[in-house]
Each structure stands twice: as C-alpha cells, then as structure tokens.
Amino acid sequence: MDLEQLWRLTLGEMELQISKTNFFTWLKNSHLVDKKDGVFYVALPNNFAKEWVENKYQKTLLGIVRNHDYSVKKLEFLVAGQFEVEVPQKISVADLNKIENRMELGFRVDPDTNLNPKYSMSSFVVGAANELAFSAATAIIQDVGKKYNPFFVYGGVGLGKTHLVQMIGNEVKNKYGGKIRPRYVSSEKFTSDIVWAIRNKRMEDMKKKYRDVDLLIIDDIQFIGGKEKTEEEFFHTFNALYENNKQIIISSDRPPQSIPTLEERLRSRFEGGLIADVGFPEYEMRVAIVKNKLQDANRHLKPEVVDLVAKQVKKNIRELVGVVNKILFYQDVKQIEITEKIAEDIIEKSVKNLSKRISDDQVLRSVADFFNISVSDLIIKGRKKEVVEPRQIAMFLLRDILDLSYPYIGEKLGRDHTTAIHAVEKINQEINKNSSLNQKINLIKEVLYKN
Ligand code: ADP
Ligand code: MG
C-alpha cells in the first residue's frame, strides 16, 4: 500500500470517529508525506492544525495507521511548506474568531442521552449568582424525581443554564450507572422531532423516545411557546413523566410568567415546581471561573492577567471563557508570556467593550425606567423612601459595570463619596441574601447589555 492509499484509509476511519466539523477543520487537508525508521510524517496545512491534531488526534490516528501498517512506531507532524500560514504578528479579529471554540472541539455528545460530557460538575463554578440553582441541582442529583420536580431554571444568555442542566444529566448518568436514564434535548430539536414524526407518521417512536426516560431535560423552552402541536405534545410528555415521578428539568431565558405565548396550563405546571435563576457573576466568581478554566487546561497565567480579564469581561460567562481560550491559544502560538498589555489587546478585540458602549447616563436612565421614576428623582436631594433603593442600585451599577470611582459616582448623584461607598457595599451584601433585589439588578443589566 502506498502512502497515499494508507492515508486515505486512515482518514476514512477517522471521519467516522469525530464530528464532521472537526474532520473538515483539522484533517481534510492532511497528507502522509514520508516514512522513515518507523516514523511516519504527516503534513498539515498550518500551525493551528498541526498543534491541534498533535494534541487531540495523535493517538487515534496512530492506532488506525498501525492497523494497516505494523511498521509505524510514531507519527510526526509538520506544516506543509507551500500552505504555511504565518501566524500574524498582530492578532486580527478574524484570527480570533477562527479559534473561538477551539477548546470545545474535543468533546463528543453521548448518543444515548444527548449529553455533552464537557458540562461537568467539577468545571462548574458556584457563586452568588447561581447558588440557589446549584443547590437545587445537587439535591436533584441525590434524589432524582422526588425533590424539586419540575425544576425550572432561567437567566440571560451565556450565564450557565445549559451547563447547569447538562451537568445534572451527566452526574445522574455517572452516579446511577444506567439505572436512571437521562435525556437532554433543546426545544428546537424537540420541535423538529415532532414535526418529523407527524410527517412520517412515527408519533409512537417519538413518544417512546421522550417518555421512556427517567430524567428529561429540555433546554431553552421559550422556543416552544406558541407552536401549538409542539406545546400539546410537550404537555402530554410532561404529564406522562410527571405522573410516573420522573424528573423534569427545564431551562429558559426568562421566568415562566414572562413567556407570553406559553399556554396557561403549562405555565402553572412549571410554577408548581422549583424555579431558580442564574444571574450575572460578580467579580469574585469571574476570577474563580478564570482560575477553574486554567486549572482544567493545566495552564498558567500571571495573577495580574487573571485579574484584568475578570475585571473587564463581565457581560456573561460565555464571553469570559471565550477570552481565556483566546489568550491561551495566543500563548501557544507565540510561545511567550502573556502580559497585561497583550491581554488587553485580546479583550479589546474580542469583547464589545461594555464600558465603552454604556455610558453613566444610560445606567441612570435604565434604573429610573425600571422603577418608573425620572432620572432627576435619583439625583434630587431629600430622602424620599421610594428612591433610596433605586439610587443605591444606580450607584452599585455605576461601580459594577463601569468601574467608576466613588467620588465620581457620588458627584454624579449629588452625594459625596462616602455615601457612594456605603451604597455599593450595602447592595453588595444584600444581593446575596435578597433574591428580589438580585432579580431587579439582573433585569436592569439585561436591558443595558442588550442595547
Ligand atoms: P446559557 O445556556 O445560559 O446560554 P451556557 O451554559 O452555554 O450558557 O454557558 C456558556 C459558557 O460558559 C459555557 O462554556 C459554560 O461551560 C460556561 N459556564 C457557564 N456557567 C459556568 C460556571 N458557573 N462555571 C464555569 N463555567 C461556566
Ligand atoms: Mg444554553
């Protein structure tokens, strides 16, 4: 067998083992170019691919090649000269986007449960923003179907809903070794399955698929709302599971009462269980997430860089994780220590910088709008009780989102800096204990971040 044939066979087998996207991204343009003393040389089009294939697929590839040619001892990867893409001196936005989800490519979804093992408990960081949801999750893992059923978790984009609900599924799967069978589905997939089943007269299969489980997780339920047939089927699925004490977990970007198209009977079912939210992570939690990510990847960054990232990337966890991945990738490619300057540059390019887009006046306006008062009510002297909380929240947000100094915040609201310090500290303490306050702040942030 010549080298080309051998490689074609190898790739054919490899294609079956990894996702299409991964295959096309990393292996499509590879060639077996030489062999010598048991070392087989594989050429890849660029450094990105070389690094990736070396780390992720080396072992599998070697195994496959060995099945066809015993003389192979080792694979060596090189960058094919004619294709070589120089790593740019300055990082461009396009480069960053290319590698956005690099860290995520290695995992494979379990076909039985549709769960992705990357959403593990050890990689999930708990903080004030998700404490309640997390403790509900651990209780459910202990006692599937008995406590908190259904469990409804909601929160804004990228705040960890999918991670949380999949984590429950993964833990259950591992803990009970097949005795309790979880299944995960996004509501889009659920909907398309139903459409397919109706069209092909396969409703029974469809019913079996979703009712013959012990734990059903439906992600992003807001997309089901308003689709009559889907809602109907979901309702029946829900009831069938519920009546058999099967656990149901639902996520959504908003609480049940705010999904206008959701049928009343469904909504009241959800409200009969436990509802918990995941909110925006505060600074300490963001630091913990960055550190967790580094530990997971067995990597290191200077404390100053960790701090900088946690300070500047606050919109959501997805963005935070994305920035860490990009920094690590940059470090790999350039083989240099990441300085604060470089980190700033990467953050600048990958994050739509909030503090540049949101002005202090916008913060005040959003707070005033939320409480149905005017901006001048926030600033005006006097101690009208109704405006005390809004004013404190405004000060808190100016600090939290925009990182403004206390004297500046004080002045902005016609107070001195000690009042500002006091307000920010007060909200900081309260926010963990008072879920309605927490919710108000989350809602105001959502409005600000959306614009
Ligand atoms: P959502 O479903 O709310 O849009 P995801 O669950 O997809 O958000 O989370 C976005 C990213 O952030 C994922 O990579 C996820 O692993 C990560 N992430 C979310 N919450 C946490 C957390 N508490 N600890 C660590 N990583 C998290
Ligand atoms: Mg999600």
GROMACS .gro file of C-alpha atoms and ligand atoms in nm:
model
  479
    1MET     CA    1   0.000   0.000   0.000
    2ASP     CA    2   0.143   0.338  -0.087
    3LEU     CA    3   0.140   0.629   0.148
    4GLU     CA    4  -0.148   0.800  -0.019
    5GLN     CA    5  -0.370   0.493  -0.005
    6LEU     CA    6  -0.279   0.430   0.354
    7TRP     CA    7  -0.368   0.782   0.449
    8ARG     CA    8  -0.694   0.773   0.260
    9LEU     CA    9  -0.795   0.464   0.456
   10THR     CA   10  -0.690   0.624   0.781
   11LEU     CA   11  -0.887   0.939   0.715
   12GLY     CA   12  -1.189   0.735   0.614
   13GLU     CA   13  -1.189   0.569   0.954
   14MET     CA   14  -1.111   0.888   1.134
   15GLU     CA   15  -1.405   1.058   0.972
   16LEU     CA   16  -1.636   0.813   1.141
   17GLN     CA   17  -1.489   0.880   1.480
   18ILE     CA   18  -1.500   1.256   1.506
   19SER     CA   19  -1.753   1.519   1.412
   20LYS     CA   20  -1.780   1.638   1.055
   21THR     CA   21  -1.680   1.987   1.152
   22ASN     CA   22  -1.372   1.867   1.332
   23PHE     CA   23  -1.277   1.645   1.046
   24PHE     CA   24  -1.306   1.920   0.790
   25THR     CA   25  -1.139   2.177   1.007
   26TRP     CA   26  -0.839   1.975   1.109
   27LEU     CA   27  -0.780   1.675   0.889
   28LYS     CA   28  -0.928   1.734   0.548
   29ASN     CA   29  -0.611   1.877   0.404
   30SER     CA   30  -0.361   1.647   0.564
   31HIS     CA   31  -0.120   1.416   0.383
   32LEU     CA   32   0.108   1.135   0.472
   33VAL     CA   33   0.426   1.253   0.307
   34ASP     CA   34   0.702   1.022   0.415
   35LYS     CA   35   0.811   0.734   0.636
   36LYS     CA   36   1.149   0.653   0.775
   37ASP     CA   37   1.264   0.419   1.052
   38GLY     CA   38   0.913   0.371   1.179
   39VAL     CA   39   0.837   0.742   1.188
   40PHE     CA   40   0.551   0.847   0.963
   41TYR     CA   41   0.539   1.210   0.864
   42VAL     CA   42   0.205   1.384   0.836
   43ALA     CA   43   0.181   1.725   0.674
   44LEU     CA   44  -0.085   1.970   0.783
   45PRO     CA   45  -0.173   2.298   0.619
   46ASN     CA   46  -0.087   2.530   0.904
   47ASN     CA   47   0.032   2.568   1.259
   48PHE     CA   48  -0.316   2.576   1.403
   49ALA     CA   49  -0.396   2.239   1.254
   50LYS     CA   50  -0.061   2.090   1.345
   51GLU     CA   51  -0.092   2.188   1.707
   52TRP     CA   52  -0.447   2.069   1.728
   53VAL     CA   53  -0.402   1.735   1.558
   54GLU     CA   54  -0.090   1.664   1.756
   55ASN     CA   55  -0.268   1.720   2.084
   56LYS     CA   56  -0.601   1.570   2.010
   57TYR     CA   57  -0.582   1.306   1.743
   58GLN     CA   58  -0.231   1.173   1.751
   59LYS     CA   59  -0.315   0.859   1.946
   60THR     CA   60  -0.625   0.771   1.749
   61LEU     CA   61  -0.450   0.828   1.420
   62LEU     CA   62  -0.155   0.619   1.524
   63GLY     CA   63  -0.386   0.335   1.622
   64ILE     CA   64  -0.559   0.341   1.287
   65VAL     CA   65  -0.238   0.357   1.087
   66ARG     CA   66  -0.095   0.070   1.288
   67ASN     CA   67  -0.392  -0.147   1.195
   68HIS     CA   68  -0.282  -0.117   0.837
   69ASP     CA   69   0.093  -0.095   0.871
   70TYR     CA   70   0.273  -0.251   1.164
   71SER     CA   71   0.599  -0.078   1.090
   72VAL     CA   72   0.472   0.253   1.225
   73LYS     CA   73   0.609   0.349   1.564
   74LYS     CA   74   0.537   0.715   1.575
   75LEU     CA   75   0.363   0.993   1.389
   76GLU     CA   76   0.544   1.318   1.333
   77PHE     CA   77   0.350   1.626   1.229
   78LEU     CA   78   0.481   1.907   1.017
   79VAL     CA   79   0.348   2.211   0.846
   80ALA     CA   80   0.338   2.174   0.472
   81GLY     CA   81   0.561   2.446   0.334
   82GLN     CA   82   0.354   2.558   0.043
   83PHE     CA   83   0.042   2.606   0.255
   84GLU     CA   84   0.206   2.765   0.550
   85VAL     CA   85   0.007   3.041   0.706
   86GLU     CA   86   0.227   3.268   0.907
   87VAL     CA   87   0.093   3.338   1.249
   88PRO     CA   88   0.016   3.706   1.232
   89GLN     CA   89   0.230   3.939   1.436
   90LYS     CA   90  -0.072   4.135   1.539
   91ILE     CA   91  -0.386   3.942   1.614
   92SER     CA   92  -0.677   4.022   1.393
   93VAL     CA   93  -1.041   3.984   1.480
   94ALA     CA   94  -1.076   3.720   1.210
   95ASP     CA   95  -0.799   3.509   1.363
   96LEU     CA   96  -0.962   3.528   1.699
   97ASN     CA   97  -1.297   3.424   1.565
   98LYS     CA   98  -1.145   3.127   1.390
   99ILE     CA   99  -1.023   2.986   1.715
  100GLU     CA  100  -1.317   3.089   1.921
  101ASN     CA  101  -1.440   2.749   2.019
  102ARG     CA  102  -1.116   2.566   1.991
  103MET     CA  103  -1.123   2.425   2.340
  104GLU     CA  104  -1.467   2.283   2.285
  105LEU     CA  105  -1.392   2.077   1.980
  106GLY     CA  106  -1.256   1.779   2.164
  107PHE     CA  107  -1.575   1.656   2.327
  108ARG     CA  108  -1.833   1.427   2.186
  109VAL     CA  109  -2.201   1.412   2.261
  110ASP     CA  110  -2.322   1.083   2.405
  111PRO     CA  111  -2.574   0.945   2.155
  112ASP     CA  112  -2.785   0.767   2.420
  113THR     CA  113  -2.850   1.068   2.634
  114ASN     CA  114  -2.758   1.350   2.400
  115LEU     CA  115  -2.547   1.493   2.682
  116ASN     CA  116  -2.210   1.656   2.628
  117PRO     CA  117  -1.959   1.537   2.892
  118LYS     CA  118  -1.779   1.871   2.890
  119TYR     CA  119  -2.054   2.009   3.112
  120SER     CA  120  -1.921   1.855   3.430
  121MET     CA  121  -1.970   1.946   3.790
  122SER     CA  122  -1.601   1.999   3.851
  123SER     CA  123  -1.587   2.264   3.582
  124PHE     CA  124  -1.892   2.445   3.716
  125VAL     CA  125  -1.813   2.736   3.943
  126VAL     CA  126  -2.063   2.829   4.210
  127GLY     CA  127  -2.112   3.185   4.326
  128ALA     CA  128  -2.383   3.415   4.449
  129ALA     CA  129  -2.531   3.433   4.100
  130ASN     CA  130  -2.613   3.065   4.075
  131GLU     CA  131  -2.607   2.936   4.432
  132LEU     CA  132  -2.974   2.854   4.456
  133ALA     CA  133  -2.988   2.688   4.118
  134PHE     CA  134  -2.678   2.486   4.203
  135SER     CA  135  -2.807   2.362   4.536
  136ALA     CA  136  -3.131   2.259   4.371
  137ALA     CA  137  -2.921   2.074   4.114
  138THR     CA  138  -2.727   1.882   4.379
  139ALA     CA  139  -3.048   1.792   4.560
  140ILE     CA  140  -3.195   1.661   4.237
  141ILE     CA  141  -2.887   1.452   4.164
  142GLN     CA  142  -2.924   1.289   4.505
  143ASP     CA  143  -3.294   1.232   4.476
  144VAL     CA  144  -3.400   1.225   4.115
  145GLY     CA  145  -3.769   1.284   4.062
  146LYS     CA  146  -3.851   1.327   4.427
  147LYS     CA  147  -3.740   1.675   4.507
  148TYR     CA  148  -3.797   1.990   4.309
  149ASN     CA  149  -3.997   1.847   4.028
  150PRO     CA  150  -4.019   2.007   3.780
  151PHE     CA  151  -3.709   2.221   3.815
  152PHE     CA  152  -3.720   2.538   3.611
  153VAL     CA  153  -3.403   2.743   3.572
  154TYR     CA  154  -3.387   3.072   3.387
  155GLY     CA  155  -3.139   3.352   3.312
  156GLY     CA  156  -2.980   3.559   3.036
  157VAL     CA  157  -2.761   3.439   2.752
  158GLY     CA  158  -2.432   3.274   2.841
  159LEU     CA  159  -2.490   3.262   3.216
  160GLY     CA  160  -2.467   2.886   3.251
  161LYS     CA  161  -2.815   2.739   3.207
  162THR     CA  162  -2.711   2.475   2.959
  163HIS     CA  163  -2.406   2.390   3.166
  164LEU     CA  164  -2.613   2.352   3.479
  165VAL     CA  165  -2.886   2.133   3.332
  166GLN     CA  166  -2.644   1.915   3.137
  167MET     CA  167  -2.430   1.883   3.447
  168ILE     CA  168  -2.728   1.734   3.630
  169GLY     CA  169  -2.777   1.487   3.346
  170ASN     CA  170  -2.409   1.389   3.338
  171GLU     CA  171  -2.388   1.346   3.713
  172VAL     CA  172  -2.701   1.133   3.718
  173LYS     CA  173  -2.573   0.923   3.433
  174ASN     CA  174  -2.241   0.860   3.607
  175LYS     CA  175  -2.381   0.814   3.953
  176TYR     CA  176  -2.651   0.561   3.879
  177GLY     CA  177  -2.480   0.373   3.601
  178GLY     CA  178  -2.776   0.335   3.368
  179LYS     CA  179  -3.040   0.273   3.633
  180ILE     CA  180  -3.165   0.625   3.592
  181ARG     CA  181  -3.169   0.726   3.229
  182PRO     CA  182  -3.138   1.094   3.146
  183ARG     CA  183  -3.207   1.257   2.812
  184TYR     CA  184  -3.122   1.609   2.705
  185VAL     CA  185  -3.292   1.795   2.424
  186SER     CA  186  -3.310   2.153   2.310
  187SER     CA  187  -3.659   2.273   2.248
  188GLU     CA  188  -3.573   2.332   1.882
  189LYS     CA  189  -3.472   1.970   1.848
  190PHE     CA  190  -3.784   1.860   2.032
  191THR     CA  191  -3.994   2.068   1.795
  192SER     CA  192  -3.823   1.937   1.483
  193ASP     CA  193  -3.858   1.579   1.609
  194ILE     CA  194  -4.231   1.629   1.643
  195VAL     CA  195  -4.265   1.784   1.302
  196TRP     CA  196  -4.071   1.493   1.158
  197ALA     CA  197  -4.279   1.235   1.347
  198ILE     CA  198  -4.606   1.384   1.230
  199ARG     CA  199  -4.490   1.400   0.872
  200ASN     CA  200  -4.366   1.042   0.875
  201LYS     CA  201  -4.644   0.902   1.093
  202ARG     CA  202  -4.396   0.799   1.359
  203MET     CA  203  -4.555   0.954   1.664
  204GLU     CA  204  -4.519   0.633   1.864
  205ASP     CA  205  -4.142   0.633   1.821
  206MET     CA  206  -4.133   0.992   1.920
  207LYS     CA  207  -4.335   0.923   2.234
  208LYS     CA  208  -4.111   0.638   2.330
  209LYS     CA  209  -3.800   0.845   2.283
  210TYR     CA  210  -3.909   1.114   2.524
  211ARG     CA  211  -4.131   0.928   2.767
  212ASP     CA  212  -3.914   0.627   2.817
  213VAL     CA  213  -3.660   0.811   3.030
  214ASP     CA  214  -3.622   0.891   3.399
  215LEU     CA  215  -3.495   1.242   3.362
  216LEU     CA  216  -3.590   1.468   3.075
  217ILE     CA  217  -3.403   1.793   3.027
  218ILE     CA  218  -3.549   2.049   2.789
  219ASP     CA  219  -3.326   2.344   2.716
  220ASP     CA  220  -3.450   2.688   2.609
  221ILE     CA  221  -3.820   2.617   2.645
  222GLN     CA  222  -3.904   2.971   2.535
  223PHE     CA  223  -3.873   2.849   2.176
  224ILE     CA  224  -4.157   2.605   2.225
  225GLY     CA  225  -4.405   2.869   2.323
  226GLY     CA  226  -4.664   2.941   2.057
  227LYS     CA  227  -4.614   2.629   1.848
  228GLU     CA  228  -4.942   2.457   1.909
  229LYS     CA  229  -4.871   2.099   1.817
  230THR     CA  230  -4.536   2.105   1.991
  231GLU     CA  231  -4.680   2.251   2.305
  232GLU     CA  232  -4.953   1.994   2.303
  233GLU     CA  233  -4.705   1.712   2.271
  234PHE     CA  234  -4.479   1.862   2.530
  235PHE     CA  235  -4.769   1.893   2.769
  236HIS     CA  236  -4.854   1.526   2.731
  237THR     CA  237  -4.492   1.424   2.763
  238PHE     CA  238  -4.467   1.638   3.071
  239ASN     CA  239  -4.774   1.481   3.229
  240ALA     CA  240  -4.675   1.127   3.143
  241LEU     CA  241  -4.335   1.175   3.305
  242TYR     CA  242  -4.463   1.372   3.597
  243GLU     CA  243  -4.726   1.117   3.689
  244ASN     CA  244  -4.461   0.848   3.693
  245ASN     CA  245  -4.239   1.051   3.926
  246LYS     CA  246  -3.986   1.111   3.655
  247GLN     CA  247  -3.768   1.417   3.687
  248ILE     CA  248  -3.823   1.708   3.453
  249ILE     CA  249  -3.577   1.993   3.413
  250ILE     CA  250  -3.648   2.297   3.204
  251SER     CA  251  -3.439   2.599   3.116
  252SER     CA  252  -3.547   2.928   2.969
  253ASP     CA  253  -3.416   3.275   2.913
  254ARG     CA  254  -3.693   3.417   3.130
  255PRO     CA  255  -3.929   3.310   3.410
  256PRO     CA  256  -4.245   3.117   3.317
  257GLN     CA  257  -4.477   3.409   3.373
  258SER     CA  258  -4.281   3.611   3.116
  259ILE     CA  259  -4.319   3.367   2.830
  260PRO     CA  260  -4.633   3.521   2.684
  261THR     CA  261  -4.705   3.252   2.431
  262LEU     CA  262  -4.685   2.971   2.681
  263GLU     CA  263  -5.015   2.812   2.748
  264GLU     CA  264  -5.157   2.875   3.090
  265ARG     CA  265  -5.175   2.508   3.186
  266LEU     CA  266  -4.807   2.462   3.107
  267ARG     CA  267  -4.708   2.771   3.293
  268SER     CA  268  -4.889   2.663   3.606
  269ARG     CA  269  -4.721   2.324   3.588
  270PHE     CA  270  -4.383   2.493   3.588
  271GLU     CA  271  -4.479   2.714   3.873
  272GLY     CA  272  -4.572   2.408   4.075
  273GLY     CA  273  -4.207   2.301   4.099
  274LEU     CA  274  -3.894   2.491   4.188
  275ILE     CA  275  -3.796   2.798   3.992
  276ALA     CA  276  -3.443   2.934   4.024
  277ASP     CA  277  -3.249   3.192   3.830
  278VAL     CA  278  -2.888   3.227   3.726
  279GLY     CA  279  -2.768   3.586   3.729
  280PHE     CA  280  -2.461   3.782   3.632
  281PRO     CA  281  -2.144   3.663   3.802
  282GLU     CA  282  -1.980   3.910   4.034
  283TYR     CA  283  -1.608   3.981   4.031
  284GLU     CA  284  -1.501   3.702   4.269
  285MET     CA  285  -1.698   3.449   4.072
  286ARG     CA  286  -1.543   3.567   3.748
  287VAL     CA  287  -1.196   3.524   3.898
  288ALA     CA  288  -1.294   3.174   4.011
  289ILE     CA  289  -1.418   3.089   3.664
  290VAL     CA  290  -1.095   3.202   3.500
  291LYS     CA  291  -0.889   3.006   3.752
  292ASN     CA  292  -1.103   2.699   3.710
  293LYS     CA  293  -1.064   2.717   3.337
  294LEU     CA  294  -0.686   2.744   3.368
  295GLN     CA  295  -0.668   2.454   3.607
  296ASP     CA  296  -0.881   2.245   3.375
  297ALA     CA  297  -0.647   2.317   3.088
  298ASN     CA  298  -0.346   2.271   3.315
  299ARG     CA  299  -0.223   2.617   3.229
  300HIS     CA  300  -0.098   2.926   3.399
  301LEU     CA  301  -0.143   3.299   3.359
  302LYS     CA  302   0.004   3.581   3.565
  303PRO     CA  303  -0.226   3.686   3.851
  304GLU     CA  304  -0.238   4.035   3.703
  305VAL     CA  305  -0.373   3.893   3.380
  306VAL     CA  306  -0.633   3.681   3.558
  307ASP     CA  307  -0.743   3.989   3.746
  308LEU     CA  308  -0.759   4.200   3.434
  309VAL     CA  309  -0.973   3.950   3.249
  310ALA     CA  310  -1.212   3.910   3.543
  311LYS     CA  311  -1.238   4.287   3.578
  312GLN     CA  312  -1.306   4.361   3.216
  313VAL     CA  313  -1.515   4.077   3.086
  314LYS     CA  314  -1.845   4.090   3.266
  315LYS     CA  315  -2.120   4.055   3.017
  316ASN     CA  316  -2.154   3.682   3.059
  317ILE     CA  317  -1.965   3.363   3.129
  318ARG     CA  318  -1.953   3.254   2.769
  319GLU     CA  319  -1.760   3.565   2.679
  320LEU     CA  320  -1.531   3.520   2.977
  321VAL     CA  321  -1.448   3.162   2.886
  322GLY     CA  322  -1.401   3.268   2.524
  323VAL     CA  323  -1.145   3.531   2.619
  324VAL     CA  324  -0.948   3.286   2.833
  325ASN     CA  325  -0.939   3.039   2.544
  326LYS     CA  326  -0.815   3.303   2.307
  327ILE     CA  327  -0.542   3.415   2.543
  328LEU     CA  328  -0.423   3.058   2.590
  329PHE     CA  329  -0.426   2.997   2.222
  330TYR     CA  330  -0.225   3.309   2.160
  331GLN     CA  331   0.024   3.197   2.420
  332ASP     CA  332   0.055   2.859   2.247
  333VAL     CA  333   0.113   3.003   1.909
  334LYS     CA  334   0.354   3.275   2.011
  335GLN     CA  335   0.525   3.086   2.291
  336ILE     CA  336   0.553   3.395   2.506
  337GLU     CA  337   0.430   3.500   2.844
  338ILE     CA  338   0.104   3.689   2.824
  339THR     CA  339   0.143   4.038   2.959
  340GLU     CA  340  -0.136   4.267   3.068
  341LYS     CA  341  -0.082   4.462   2.751
  342ILE     CA  342  -0.139   4.159   2.529
  343ALA     CA  343  -0.439   4.051   2.734
  344GLU     CA  344  -0.589   4.398   2.698
  345ASP     CA  345  -0.541   4.379   2.327
  346ILE     CA  346  -0.716   4.043   2.304
  347ILE     CA  347  -1.002   4.156   2.526
  348GLU     CA  348  -1.036   4.474   2.328
  349LYS     CA  349  -1.070   4.279   2.007
  350SER     CA  350  -1.299   4.006   2.126
  351VAL     CA  351  -1.533   4.175   2.365
  352LYS     CA  352  -1.762   4.451   2.264
  353ASN     CA  353  -1.631   4.663   2.538
  354LEU     CA  354  -1.917   4.737   2.769
  355SER     CA  355  -1.773   5.036   2.938
  356LYS     CA  356  -1.725   5.198   2.601
  357ARG     CA  357  -2.075   5.126   2.485
  358ILE     CA  358  -2.262   5.201   2.804
  359SER     CA  359  -2.249   5.549   2.944
  360ASP     CA  360  -2.313   5.654   3.302
  361ASP     CA  361  -2.622   5.840   3.188
  362GLN     CA  362  -2.759   5.525   3.029
  363VAL     CA  363  -2.717   5.342   3.357
  364LEU     CA  364  -2.914   5.611   3.537
  365ARG     CA  365  -3.182   5.613   3.273
  366SER     CA  366  -3.226   5.237   3.283
  367VAL     CA  367  -3.254   5.235   3.660
  368ALA     CA  368  -3.505   5.520   3.651
  369ASP     CA  369  -3.706   5.348   3.377
  370PHE     CA  370  -3.711   5.026   3.567
  371PHE     CA  371  -3.853   5.189   3.877
  372ASN     CA  372  -4.077   5.417   3.681
  373ILE     CA  373  -3.925   5.734   3.816
  374SER     CA  374  -3.728   6.010   3.649
  375VAL     CA  375  -3.352   6.046   3.645
  376SER     CA  376  -3.381   6.365   3.844
  377ASP     CA  377  -3.560   6.171   4.117
  378LEU     CA  378  -3.240   5.975   4.157
  379ILE     CA  379  -3.029   6.285   4.189
  380ILE     CA  380  -3.251   6.518   4.381
  381LYS     CA  381  -3.171   6.589   4.747
  382GLY     CA  382  -3.401   6.454   5.011
  383ARG     CA  383  -3.474   6.116   5.148
  384LYS     CA  384  -3.789   6.010   4.979
  385LYS     CA  385  -3.810   5.645   5.071
  386GLU     CA  386  -3.914   5.518   4.729
  387VAL     CA  387  -3.597   5.644   4.567
  388VAL     CA  388  -3.346   5.522   4.823
  389GLU     CA  389  -3.318   5.173   4.678
  390PRO     CA  390  -3.312   5.286   4.312
  391ARG     CA  391  -3.038   5.534   4.397
  392GLN     CA  392  -2.831   5.271   4.572
  393ILE     CA  393  -2.878   5.037   4.281
  394ALA     CA  394  -2.771   5.309   4.040
  395MET     CA  395  -2.453   5.367   4.239
  396PHE     CA  396  -2.388   4.997   4.256
  397LEU     CA  397  -2.426   4.956   3.882
  398LEU     CA  398  -2.203   5.253   3.803
  399ARG     CA  399  -1.936   5.081   4.005
  400ASP     CA  400  -2.006   4.727   3.896
  401ILE     CA  401  -2.043   4.783   3.524
  402LEU     CA  402  -1.838   5.092   3.458
  403ASP     CA  403  -1.582   5.069   3.736
  404LEU     CA  404  -1.618   5.439   3.812
  405SER     CA  405  -1.451   5.595   4.114
  406TYR     CA  406  -1.652   5.661   4.429
  407PRO     CA  407  -1.602   6.038   4.413
  408TYR     CA  408  -1.727   6.037   4.055
  409ILE     CA  409  -2.031   5.824   4.141
  410GLY     CA  410  -2.107   6.043   4.440
  411GLU     CA  411  -2.089   6.356   4.233
  412LYS     CA  412  -2.300   6.211   3.956
  413LEU     CA  413  -2.581   6.155   4.202
  414GLY     CA  414  -2.531   6.472   4.401
  415ARG     CA  415  -2.382   6.295   4.702
  416ASP     CA  416  -2.035   6.263   4.849
  417HIS     CA  417  -1.807   5.968   4.801
  418THR     CA  418  -1.876   5.810   5.141
  419THR     CA  419  -2.243   5.781   5.051
  420ALA     CA  420  -2.143   5.609   4.730
  421ILE     CA  421  -1.916   5.365   4.913
  422HIS     CA  422  -2.189   5.291   5.161
  423ALA     CA  423  -2.448   5.231   4.889
  424VAL     CA  424  -2.227   5.000   4.687
  425GLU     CA  425  -2.130   4.797   4.993
  426LYS     CA  426  -2.487   4.773   5.107
  427ILE     CA  427  -2.607   4.638   4.774
  428ASN     CA  428  -2.310   4.404   4.754
  429GLN     CA  429  -2.408   4.248   5.085
  430GLU     CA  430  -2.779   4.244   5.020
  431ILE     CA  431  -2.760   4.097   4.676
  432ASN     CA  432  -2.668   3.753   4.806
  433LYS     CA  433  -2.948   3.741   5.057
  434ASN     CA  434  -3.226   3.920   4.883
  435SER     CA  435  -3.339   3.745   4.569
  436SER     CA  436  -3.585   4.010   4.464
  437LEU     CA  437  -3.309   4.271   4.474
  438ASN     CA  438  -3.087   4.036   4.283
  439GLN     CA  439  -3.354   3.990   4.022
  440LYS     CA  440  -3.411   4.363   3.981
  441ILE     CA  441  -3.041   4.417   3.921
  442ASN     CA  442  -3.025   4.134   3.673
  443LEU     CA  443  -3.317   4.270   3.478
  444ILE     CA  444  -3.166   4.617   3.460
  445LYS     CA  445  -2.835   4.471   3.343
  446GLU     CA  446  -3.010   4.270   3.078
  447VAL     CA  447  -3.168   4.582   2.937
  448LEU     CA  448  -2.834   4.763   2.940
  449TYR     CA  449  -2.641   4.478   2.783
  450LYS     CA  450  -2.894   4.421   2.512
  451ASN     CA  451  -2.874   4.767   2.362
  452ADP     P1  452  -2.651   2.956   2.860
  452ADP     O1  453  -2.707   2.819   2.833
  452ADP     O2  454  -2.710   3.017   2.983
  452ADP     O3  455  -2.658   3.048   2.743
  452ADP     P2  456  -2.401   2.812   2.884
  452ADP     O4  457  -2.440   2.710   2.986
  452ADP     O5  458  -2.396   2.769   2.743
  452ADP     O6  459  -2.497   2.940   2.894
  452ADP     O7  460  -2.261   2.875   2.929
  452ADP     C1  461  -2.175   2.945   2.844
  452ADP     C2  462  -2.030   2.905   2.868
  452ADP     O8  463  -1.990   2.942   3.000
  452ADP     C3  464  -2.006   2.756   2.858
  452ADP     O9  465  -1.880   2.737   2.804
  452ADP     C4  466  -2.009   2.709   3.002
  452ADP    O10  467  -1.934   2.593   3.022
  452ADP     C5  468  -1.951   2.827   3.074
  452ADP     N1  469  -2.008   2.840   3.208
  452ADP     C6  470  -2.133   2.882   3.236
  452ADP     N2  471  -2.155   2.884   3.369
  452ADP     C7  472  -2.041   2.843   3.427
  452ADP     C8  473  -1.998   2.826   3.562
  452ADP     N3  474  -2.081   2.851   3.664
  452ADP     N4  475  -1.872   2.782   3.584
  452ADP     C9  476  -1.790   2.758   3.482
  452ADP     N5  477  -1.821   2.774   3.352
  452ADP    C10  478  -1.945   2.814   3.324
  453MG      MG  479  -2.799   2.745   2.663
   0.00000   0.00000   0.00000
